[in-house]
Amino acid sequence: MQLTGKMFIGKNTVFGLAGTIRAIDPSINQELEPVFGFATEHEVEQACQLAGQAFDTYRATSLEQRARFLESIASGILDLGPALIERAAQETGLPVARLEGERGRTVTQLRLFAKVVRDGNWLDATIDTALPERIPARPDLRLQKIALGPVAVFGASNFPLAFSVAGGDTASALAAGCPVVVKAHNAHLGTSELVAGVIQQAVADCGLPEGVFSMLIGAGSKVGQQLVSHPAIKAVGFTGSRSGGLALVHTAQQRKEPIPVYAEMSSINPVFLLPDALHAQTQLAQNFVDSLTLGAGQFCTNPGLLIAIDSDAARAFLDQAGAALQKKAAATMLTPGIYQAYVKASDKLSDIAQLNLVAKGQAAQSSCAAQAVLSVCDGAAFLNTPALQEEIFGPSSIAILCKDFAEVVQVAEALEGQLTATVHATTADHALAKKLLPVLERKAGRILFNAFPTGVEVAHAMVHGGPYPATSDSRSTSVGATAIDRFLRPVCYQGIPADLLPDALRDDNPLQLTRIMDGKMMTA
Amino acid sequence: MQLTGKMFIGKNTVFGLAGTIRAIDPSINQELEPVFGFATEHEVEQACQLAGQAFDTYRATSLEQRARFLESIASGILDLGPALIERAAQETGLPVARLEGERGRTVTQLRLFAKVVRDGNWLDATIDTALPERIPARPDLRLQKIALGPVAVFGASNFPLAFSVAGGDTASALAAGCPVVVKAHNAHLGTSELVAGVIQQAVADCGLPEGVFSMLIGAGSKVGQQLVSHPAIKAVGFTGSRSGGLALVHTAQQRKEPIPVYAEMSSINPVFLLPDALHAQTQLAQNFVDSLTLGAGQFCTNPGLLIAIDSDAARAFLDQAGAALQKKAAATMLTPGIYQAYVKASDKLSDIAQLNLVAKGQAAQSSCAAQAVLSVCDGAAFLNTPALQEEIFGPSSIAILCKDFAEVVQVAEALEGQLTATVHATTADHALAKKLLPVLERKAGRILFNAFPTGVEVAHAMVHGGPYPATSDSRSTSVGATAIDRFLRPVCYQGIPADLLPDALRDDNPLQLTRIMDGKMMTA
């Protein structure tokens, strides 16, 4: 599979003429072949226009057609075989096993959305029948959800497959009936080209309009800003840094027609260790360290904060965690830039006087390899130091030892919005957990018991989201079946003639949907 | 029922100390007793703090408790009897019959949300059972929606009951489990006091924490801005002008934690008259004029734009509409300010050279009475004159005569986002309607056939919303059962012990909810 360095604009492949870039192998800090070209303004314009032109045709495809399209992308990704994994490993420094797992997840995700599309529950089909005798008469009213319009998707650095070109944002947007224009992440351009080729082929094989999918490459923020500013684009999906996400939010708000931005931005994922759990669990410290260092700590759900009441058990836990951490080898980070940012943030942390080092992992043996670190401070220090809430992208965590449970609750209340909050508790801790739970519900999108937050299941009940600044829109999730809801809006049809009715709302219910009929949920 | 001029802050009534105001009877342009006091910063702070403190307790109430609370407000409003209608009529110039209808709608709305709360479908309860044998094991995942937090609601000028203190925003926010702080509209302060008293009493009667409801009064934008800026407030409901709505959106975006604003702002509600419908329907012109002048044209869904292919039939329609309009008496508008804005906008319109007058209604005989007006221009003029898309709040409409159907579609494509789009069509017009429909779906929240857009049914399938600038968030409706969704966000519980599970997610399903179990919708 020869890489070309080209972008995908509708049915064409185009070498961008606005500058060049190469992907980098972070494990040796060396550039990889081939050279890739950045999109010109004209090329961005073309991709957006094609997406706009494709919208009405694409959203009018049947549920079955759209499901098959998603499945065809899934098969195409598997058909790429080891070439995809090899390139992704080179570009990201991630182990092959992890990337194979991520490929499985990407394929599962596409197939889940195929199922979601077929089920059609997301259409929220609702019918209020006419009541002509009532005074005033009630007209016939029928509601369904429709797609928002073309979506700009930004590939994420830390999931070259599952949150990039054919990742969760793309899959859910395509499922909703939205054409997608992807801005590839420059950290894995070869991986992106391989996957984009699969989607372009699937568009052709399924007889869809070419504008359903394009993929652009761009330096810095220019292409992304143009994309988000374009009138044809009606929503944005992004996973990345807070500054990157907020820049897109700002651009989207300044448009003549503002549009929603779903930016998953930052989270430190507090883990509360309740007193009896600290006594009871022997594996807790090891499991925590494993979660902290998984994938070089480069997960949105990395456990960056531990909270416990100060006690002998808590200090014993920290000793055990420190010992476990010292055995962890340094691991290659995704890019030189991410590695440098990690080193800088770790240095900044070590300047904070109230913070003490618990332990470090093994020192780096190769380029871009992050050394894990665990620090500790007391509750008062945490409450007085906002900088301790800043996400450090990498294997760094801070333990907060509180003077009592009231201070634990105070720390919880002081937290910004989070993707996850975790509680370790035995039955003896449930009374305390019950007090903590309402606070955590207000703070996080997912609450875990007796587990660690890394590992986000692609399922119907998953929420990968949370209050600001974890995301820019707490009303949504970017993982799981309901991620499709982000790209939909309701339309009501009043008194529409039968032959003009959308299939979802026809009296004979040809899609066999569960619908709300005169206020009652009715299965087909 | 003696009015006091006081605000409602939790369980107290407080005369605001930041200045005074009186309501005005617009039909005679005279001030009404009593004097009302504006909230100080301290009083706004108090109301918001109380709302924040009440949140966890209020959202933990059972569905039955919350439904009864809403029903208790509904009964209380009816118990106010004629005093409420008399005061509302004085303050708004609206006819008694219209206000009685609006009261009925307000009560229906509260009772609908009581039913919605009891049904619990809005919880979106979803369970993915654990798969411990799978590799990797799947944890137990359970999703429900929870309330966003305290909501700031802004009373609307044009619905002193149905979109004010106990209107749709308040009802849906309370249904969701959100405390509400209302900023009363200064155009109907007495009406607001009466209704706020009912809600305060219902809070006490139902044993709810006092912070569940407060109502503030304020001059200009100061109190509103402070309210929307307050950290305890987590969402905003607003119906009013585009400038007012956008100011709140801007403030909400500038917060440390940005929050969603549901502003229903402006719409000119295009009505497409297809060729055969123009021939077939004799009552069309009269019905249009009735809709245009209903409530002095002060509906968000007022038909401000007519679009037809130029033809003898179209011109005959305009002649008939003009004749019908000339018989319409001028009607008192809601406030002197709204009347002056209408006069100014009408004058501005008459300066547009390409626009010709079709007819005017009867001239005003009393203060603040609006004279209706119908103008006409060709398609090219409309396409070249963005000012023609500006909403005129009042009984003014513009007819666009297009040279052919292609130009009709061009006009539709050029439209900004709308609350409604209407098509008049006979069966012979369906081929054309079919071409128009996808465009209108992209432009509007509700599409009507062979009716006029005024009159918004409170039902399950209603959408009173639409793309920007009709609203600030096209993904929502402010009327109908799904308005509750605006104030919710999803939370996932992973591996949560059975005794800590929310009722909606318990294995024994005590709320008898329809739930998604392992991807399948299951009735209780």
XYZ file of N, CA, C and O in Angstrom, chain A residues 134 136 138-139 141 492 494, chain B residues 105 109 159 162-163 264 269 294 299-302 419-420 446 448 452-459 462-465 477-480:
156
model
N -62.148 18.745 18.633
C -61.793 19.521 19.818
C -61.886 21.017 19.502
O -61.731 21.432 18.358
N -60.040 24.559 20.525
C -59.804 24.577 19.082
C -59.336 23.214 18.580
O -58.784 22.435 19.344
N -57.252 20.243 17.036
C -55.814 19.957 17.017
C -55.437 19.427 15.646
O -56.045 18.471 15.167
N -54.415 20.021 15.027
C -53.975 19.497 13.727
C -53.171 18.216 13.919
O -52.745 17.895 15.024
N -49.932 16.339 13.955
C -48.557 16.786 14.195
C -47.636 15.574 14.231
O -47.931 14.589 14.922
N -41.023 19.344 13.075
C -42.430 18.964 13.187
C -43.123 19.197 11.851
O -42.924 20.236 11.219
N -46.777 19.506 10.228
C -48.163 19.739 10.638
C -49.081 19.614 9.423
O -48.915 20.354 8.447
N -54.073 27.273 28.115
C -52.883 26.683 27.542
C -51.762 26.548 28.572
O -51.024 25.550 28.594
N -50.247 23.073 29.772
C -48.801 22.882 29.646
C -48.215 22.331 30.946
O -47.420 21.390 30.928
N -46.613 36.733 25.706
C -47.396 35.681 26.351
C -47.290 35.870 27.867
O -46.454 35.239 28.503
N -48.477 32.138 29.202
C -47.947 30.887 28.665
C -46.437 30.908 28.438
O -45.807 29.857 28.350
N -45.839 32.096 28.334
C -44.378 32.166 28.233
C -43.779 33.171 29.197
O -42.840 33.872 28.866
N -35.430 32.063 21.938
C -36.299 32.020 20.757
C -36.418 33.476 20.353
O -36.944 34.299 21.106
N -41.432 33.482 9.219
C -42.435 32.450 8.940
C -42.983 32.474 7.512
O -44.142 32.807 7.284
N -53.960 38.486 13.888
C -54.296 37.862 15.187
C -53.372 38.424 16.280
O -52.157 38.494 16.094
N -47.187 37.543 17.351
C -46.806 36.148 17.572
C -45.443 35.896 16.940
O -45.146 36.415 15.863
N -44.677 35.043 17.592
C -43.396 34.614 17.019
C -43.627 33.948 15.667
O -42.741 33.902 14.830
N -44.827 33.403 15.497
C -45.119 32.635 14.286
C -45.983 33.420 13.295
O -46.632 32.835 12.422
N -45.973 34.736 13.428
C -46.754 35.579 12.529
C -46.276 35.415 11.080
O -45.077 35.421 10.827
N -38.804 29.643 12.592
C -39.606 28.768 13.445
C -40.516 27.892 12.611
O -40.719 26.712 12.913
N -41.109 28.492 11.580
C -42.063 27.744 10.759
C -41.851 28.055 9.283
O -41.331 29.100 8.923
N -40.718 23.813 12.112
C -42.043 23.232 11.880
C -42.472 23.557 10.463
O -42.303 24.694 10.020
N -45.715 23.411 7.915
C -47.182 23.256 7.894
C -47.680 23.161 6.466
O -47.144 23.815 5.573
N -52.132 28.109 8.700
C -51.268 29.255 8.961
C -50.550 29.031 10.284
O -51.059 28.331 11.165
N -49.357 29.621 10.395
C -48.465 29.197 11.490
C -48.857 29.690 12.886
O -48.387 29.127 13.872
N -49.670 30.735 12.991
C -50.060 31.176 14.328
C -50.882 30.077 14.991
O -51.672 29.385 14.334
N -50.702 29.949 16.304
C -51.358 28.838 17.016
C -50.366 27.708 17.127
O -50.105 27.011 16.150
N -49.781 27.539 18.292
C -48.752 26.514 18.490
C -49.304 25.522 19.502
O -49.427 25.822 20.685
N -49.654 24.357 19.027
C -50.253 23.332 19.873
C -49.243 22.831 20.916
O -48.090 22.562 20.584
N -49.687 22.700 22.152
C -48.833 22.101 23.185
C -49.045 20.588 23.129
O -50.061 20.078 23.594
N -48.113 19.892 22.496
C -48.312 18.456 22.251
C -46.958 17.759 22.285
O -45.925 18.380 22.522
N -44.878 18.615 18.902
C -44.667 20.016 18.514
C -43.176 20.359 18.525
O -42.424 19.878 19.365
N -42.761 21.185 17.567
C -41.441 21.806 17.608
C -41.642 23.305 17.459
O -42.154 23.768 16.438
N -41.309 24.045 18.494
C -41.277 25.496 18.403
C -39.808 25.857 18.599
O -39.330 26.043 19.715
N -39.133 25.864 17.480
C -37.688 26.060 17.478
C -37.270 26.170 16.025
O -38.118 26.265 15.136
N -36.749 22.468 21.303
C -38.042 23.143 21.153
C -38.405 23.773 22.485
O -38.087 23.230 23.538
N -39.082 24.920 22.433
C -39.513 25.551 23.682
C -40.992 25.294 23.956
O -41.500 25.707 24.987
N -41.683 24.630 23.042
C -43.085 24.244 23.270
C -43.197 22.740 23.033
O -42.576 22.216 22.112
N -44.022 22.090 23.844
C -44.249 20.661 23.656
C -43.444 19.831 24.625
O -42.523 20.331 25.297
